[in-house]
């Protein structure tokens, strides 16, 4: 069964997490300049969102190395590339760095029946994202043994139905093997789940699961307003 | 007992440690500009402190990568977010970076009867904070075994009644599992306690306990004055 | 056989991967200034490309720490050096950092009959590059044992004929032992291959295989346009 | 004996190592501006040195991440804090970063009769400083076993009487457990000692002993002159 | 024999490797300004080279984190310090960072008869430098066992007579134990040697051997011209 699932391929979508860190000097610019910079950022996003999944999140208050996160999904890498070319031309990105970036692909899991190949946006108020790498000892286990261990892991997750998993795959594409993401409306329950998962057998094979980002889901307009506290007037909201 | 305690949830508060590193160029600005920048920072804090726990600390003289630390506690993430949105609009934050940031939640310990879910400020003159990660070997131990080992750890702590623990939980929310914090009026006793704890059985399961911050508790007015040596005139102190 | 292959030397070419990160401030310059800066960059590349392999790639949309990658191949280090001297004089490099750099040499593999000593450009639409270090346990194995293990690895690779390997050697020349590179037109197939290779015996001896770069092959003109979204008028394309 | 010694507390002094990295742009300022900046730095130091141990060192020529080091000793943290508040107001610190910082306390060793609780300045021409962390396996050993192992370590040190140890304690106060410092007039002998100590049993329990700083002891005036090569006229030397 | 050799001391010279990273903004300055900046750098070097070994290398084209490397040798640390004080006053260093720095001392090896205590310049066209740290397991071996293992290592090196070793010692002086350096006229042969050495028994005790720098030996004039492509008129070449 294992080889068969591995061989199952596309059409699989690309998922890109882009974390933006704004230069503090940008907040010292004139309000009018900042509004224009944000409007250009919105225009770039609206262009891409017409036909593609695009979601925005704020990290103001949860971390110090990013203030905004965009989740962009497309059918190929070229479309992801084009979106970021346009985004880079916005005034806001001329004062920003992409402090973290995770590129993944949707792919069905060999341990689960869930269909993970289709685009699926986050619905929860809070999204948690981290890059994930397993030990080589894990991959040296027989496929059946890995399957058995993962069932215990998945069963714990099922006890927390309010937390939804959105893992994508990055093998060879980026510095991690998986981009693990969860969304929920209840942060405390998510914290309890992660603490509980530490005791599963699968947990022992984790090599890296940081940095771990807590993101607040909100409209792009609100996420941009959170950068400098000033509202932008939108022709069309996202 | 273990699953029962894990399942015990909210209302649990969020606790945010925000470490601020001021650009040296800010200290080259005119005194009047700097005073205005600090007054805006104070205003943001006063707004939040009306109804929430907010404490301020100086790190001038104890480290090189942060000068100020704010501890903010709120009933949900959105209130923490809103506070930092307002804070970022202050003149001071337009010249600063958040060089370190720890997000935690209050949660009762499975190893102690102490109620840790309610807001509780630091009372000591000195506060010590560090992110904490335990090994996966720890979590693979049976709950009873972990309970036994932690009792030895806790008993050592009880021999130092002048040192108070304020640990919060970060599983899945941030890069660490716990934000460990202590306060005391006697730094030497705290150092002795930490050295003593190295010999406990629990200590062997530590993976990460740095960076470790020594913070001096003081009014926000004093902590801000420590940035450039100049006093601000406050309408109302925090 | 092992010493004999090791002793096989030149003429072996040098291969240089140069990843360019443009200062966001550059995108705030006048369009005319930026066009001139890019034309100078193109001129430097055209000069080198006359007689040498030079390929260009964009990383806009795949990472945050580089926007452009150049692959330059030459018969000696001095020619690689001269190219970068000229390149550094271009306006674009006066606003850029080389955020990552990998220097390698072509060399025949002791595990394969493939001739890897001659210049060979990437043909695929997508190129994946990462620095690679194996454990000292690997090198402590007998040559025959390493040969056996690598055959299993190579056989898996052969099941994915659409993915082509371009590994070069860096022992003592740079921070890694190998610069591993693949090209393909099908990203999903490459991801499947890398995930599959995790289960080979050879995989257990990996110490480092990050950062891992996903690069989009394109003309230098297009790769430069991706930096600021504005086309340059070329006298001669590469 | 072990618990008894651990319980032995204050009055213990604080020792602060502050490493200063000057912005290259400062050296581009007018000579008069630089002289004023240095005079303010001197004034801050003279104020503290009146009643406290303060020593200055240059790192120009030994490292790239710091040019100046100040060793400040005081009876409590508040006095260390006040000193750095005043220091930060000097013109020089408005163009500098504290690139490394180590906070320690004097404390008697459980392995030696030497009294380490009293202030004691460096007398050698060269000072070597590094943060030190031991493995948790070390602390899991019985006290008597640690005592035995340390005697072997100390005996090697006694064969090099020209090298003097100034270790202080940082458990819980900073990122390291100890700030290890040595002074000597003969660098080569110190190097021989450190190489020799690698073969002691104690050495196997080292987890971290870097970064390691070679510092040249000199008057504050000379250490500041080394920053830009220009002498300052002092009313009173330190 | 081992203690006897360890006890063998000076007169041993200091060897300093200084890697310079020029701010890209410097290349945007007027040509006349840049020429003056380079001439001041040359003057500082000529002053030191009168009586001391000083060699210059370019890293343009081989790495991204340094463009120039100076090797300076002197009879004591104070002379190394003085040289860098003067060097820092040059216009070029006012726009540069010392991105890497290795401080070592000459010292005879306990494993070889070669006299390594006297100054000896690099003669090859290419120089390779890296900081080197061995495991504590290595130092726990009996001296005779280490001697045996090193003979195997040295014998492999002898099969490559075109590669010359220039290792110096840094125990306690810097972050590494050794600064390993080789020179050769044939890069490929050096690469083959390093790959071959991976299979020696000694290799298993390596903890760190990066970053690894490939440097092109050239006159100071040429190395400086490589920074901005423009020649300086020298009164006297080095």
Tab-separated table of N, CA and C in Angstrom, chain D residues 43-89:
chain	number	residue	atom	x	y	z
D	43	UNK	N	33.395	59.853	31.268
D	43	UNK	CA	32.746	60.461	32.439
D	43	UNK	C	31.825	59.454	33.132
D	44	UNK	N	31.076	58.690	32.321
D	44	UNK	CA	30.195	57.671	32.893
D	44	UNK	C	31.006	56.634	33.662
D	45	UNK	N	32.128	56.249	33.118
D	45	UNK	CA	32.966	55.238	33.765
D	45	UNK	C	33.609	55.786	35.036
D	46	UNK	N	34.051	57.032	34.974
D	46	UNK	CA	34.705	57.615	36.157
D	46	UNK	C	33.716	57.699	37.314
D	47	UNK	N	32.485	58.035	36.991
D	47	UNK	CA	31.456	58.121	38.021
D	47	UNK	C	31.287	56.771	38.724
D	48	UNK	N	31.225	55.698	37.934
D	48	UNK	CA	31.046	54.368	38.523
D	48	UNK	C	32.317	53.904	39.237
D	49	UNK	N	33.469	54.200	38.646
D	49	UNK	CA	34.735	53.702	39.197
D	49	UNK	C	35.046	54.327	40.548
D	50	UNK	N	34.350	55.389	40.869
D	50	UNK	CA	34.517	55.999	42.187
D	50	UNK	C	33.775	55.136	43.210
D	51	UNK	N	34.456	54.119	43.710
D	51	UNK	CA	33.837	53.243	44.693
D	51	UNK	C	33.568	51.839	44.205
D	52	UNK	N	33.793	51.598	42.903
D	52	UNK	CA	33.558	50.255	42.376
D	52	UNK	C	34.703	49.831	41.476
D	53	UNK	N	34.839	48.511	41.367
D	53	UNK	CA	35.846	47.966	40.460
D	53	UNK	C	35.364	48.140	39.024
D	54	UNK	N	36.191	48.765	38.200
D	54	UNK	CA	35.886	48.916	36.776
D	54	UNK	C	37.187	48.773	36.010
D	55	UNK	N	37.199	47.846	35.055
D	55	UNK	CA	38.402	47.676	34.255
D	55	UNK	C	38.035	47.686	32.775
D	56	UNK	N	38.990	48.141	31.964
D	56	UNK	CA	38.710	48.285	30.527
D	56	UNK	C	39.714	47.463	29.719
D	57	UNK	N	39.237	46.973	28.575
D	57	UNK	CA	40.034	46.095	27.716
D	57	UNK	C	39.717	46.415	26.262
D	58	UNK	N	40.701	46.200	25.416
D	58	UNK	CA	40.473	46.363	23.985
D	58	UNK	C	40.453	44.999	23.311
D	59	UNK	N	39.564	44.858	22.324
D	59	UNK	CA	39.522	43.640	21.505
D	59	UNK	C	39.867	43.950	20.056
D	60	UNK	N	40.321	45.180	19.809
D	60	UNK	CA	40.742	45.519	18.445
D	60	UNK	C	41.919	44.624	18.076
D	61	UNK	N	41.764	43.851	17.036
D	61	UNK	CA	42.836	42.959	16.595
D	61	UNK	C	42.668	41.524	17.030
D	62	UNK	N	41.753	41.267	17.960
D	62	UNK	CA	41.590	39.871	18.384
D	62	UNK	C	40.275	39.253	17.897
D	63	UNK	N	39.262	40.090	17.652
D	63	UNK	CA	37.978	39.592	17.164
D	63	UNK	C	37.359	40.613	16.220
D	64	UNK	N	36.214	40.250	15.640
D	64	UNK	CA	35.529	41.177	14.759
D	64	UNK	C	34.209	41.656	15.300
D	65	UNK	N	33.729	41.088	16.409
D	65	UNK	CA	32.384	41.394	16.894
D	65	UNK	C	32.375	42.239	18.165
D	66	UNK	N	33.494	42.805	18.541
D	66	UNK	CA	33.560	43.717	19.680
D	66	UNK	C	34.909	44.415	19.639
D	67	UNK	N	34.900	45.665	20.082
D	67	UNK	CA	36.181	46.405	20.089
D	67	UNK	C	36.621	46.781	21.499
D	68	UNK	N	35.671	46.744	22.440
D	68	UNK	CA	35.941	47.247	23.783
D	68	UNK	C	35.187	46.364	24.767
D	69	UNK	N	35.799	46.101	25.924
D	69	UNK	CA	35.095	45.363	26.964
D	69	UNK	C	35.259	46.082	28.293
D	70	UNK	N	34.148	46.228	29.011
D	70	UNK	CA	34.186	46.803	30.350
D	70	UNK	C	33.830	45.725	31.356
D	71	UNK	N	34.616	45.645	32.414
D	71	UNK	CA	34.287	44.771	33.534
D	71	UNK	C	33.864	45.663	34.687
D	72	UNK	N	32.609	45.496	35.114
D	72	UNK	CA	32.092	46.333	36.199
D	72	UNK	C	31.631	45.443	37.340
D	73	UNK	N	32.013	45.797	38.544
D	73	UNK	CA	31.626	44.997	39.711
D	73	UNK	C	30.902	45.887	40.712
D	74	UNK	N	29.803	45.352	41.283
D	74	UNK	CA	29.054	46.155	42.262
D	74	UNK	C	28.384	45.235	43.265
D	75	UNK	N	27.932	45.822	44.344
D	75	UNK	CA	27.361	45.081	45.452
D	75	UNK	C	25.925	44.643	45.174
D	76	UNK	N	25.275	45.262	44.192
D	76	UNK	CA	23.931	44.819	43.833
D	76	UNK	C	23.645	45.125	42.365
D	77	UNK	N	22.559	44.529	41.865
D	77	UNK	CA	22.208	44.670	40.457
D	77	UNK	C	21.811	46.101	40.121
D	78	UNK	N	21.212	46.776	41.078
D	78	UNK	CA	20.720	48.126	40.824
D	78	UNK	C	21.867	49.062	40.473
D	79	UNK	N	23.002	48.869	41.130
D	79	UNK	CA	24.143	49.741	40.837
D	79	UNK	C	24.709	49.434	39.448
D	80	UNK	N	24.705	48.149	39.078
D	80	UNK	CA	25.117	47.766	37.712
D	80	UNK	C	24.171	48.415	36.695
D	81	UNK	N	22.887	48.342	36.998
D	81	UNK	CA	21.872	48.946	36.126
D	81	UNK	C	22.102	50.442	35.968
D	82	UNK	N	22.273	51.130	37.099
D	82	UNK	CA	22.454	52.590	37.036
D	82	UNK	C	23.669	52.965	36.199
D	83	UNK	N	24.723	52.205	36.359
D	83	UNK	CA	25.925	52.493	35.575
D	83	UNK	C	25.633	52.420	34.074
D	84	UNK	N	24.925	51.372	33.670
D	84	UNK	CA	24.644	51.211	32.237
D	84	UNK	C	23.630	52.239	31.736
D	85	UNK	N	22.764	52.733	32.616
D	85	UNK	CA	21.856	53.818	32.208
D	85	UNK	C	22.681	55.052	31.856
D	86	UNK	N	23.633	55.384	32.710
D	86	UNK	CA	24.469	56.559	32.460
D	86	UNK	C	25.357	56.329	31.233
D	87	UNK	N	25.905	55.127	31.155
D	87	UNK	CA	26.784	54.797	30.027
D	87	UNK	C	26.044	54.944	28.688
D	88	UNK	N	24.791	54.531	28.669
D	88	UNK	CA	24.005	54.561	27.425
D	88	UNK	C	23.769	55.983	26.942
D	89	UNK	N	23.881	56.938	27.833
D	89	UNK	CA	23.672	58.339	27.449
D	89	UNK	C	24.908	58.958	26.811
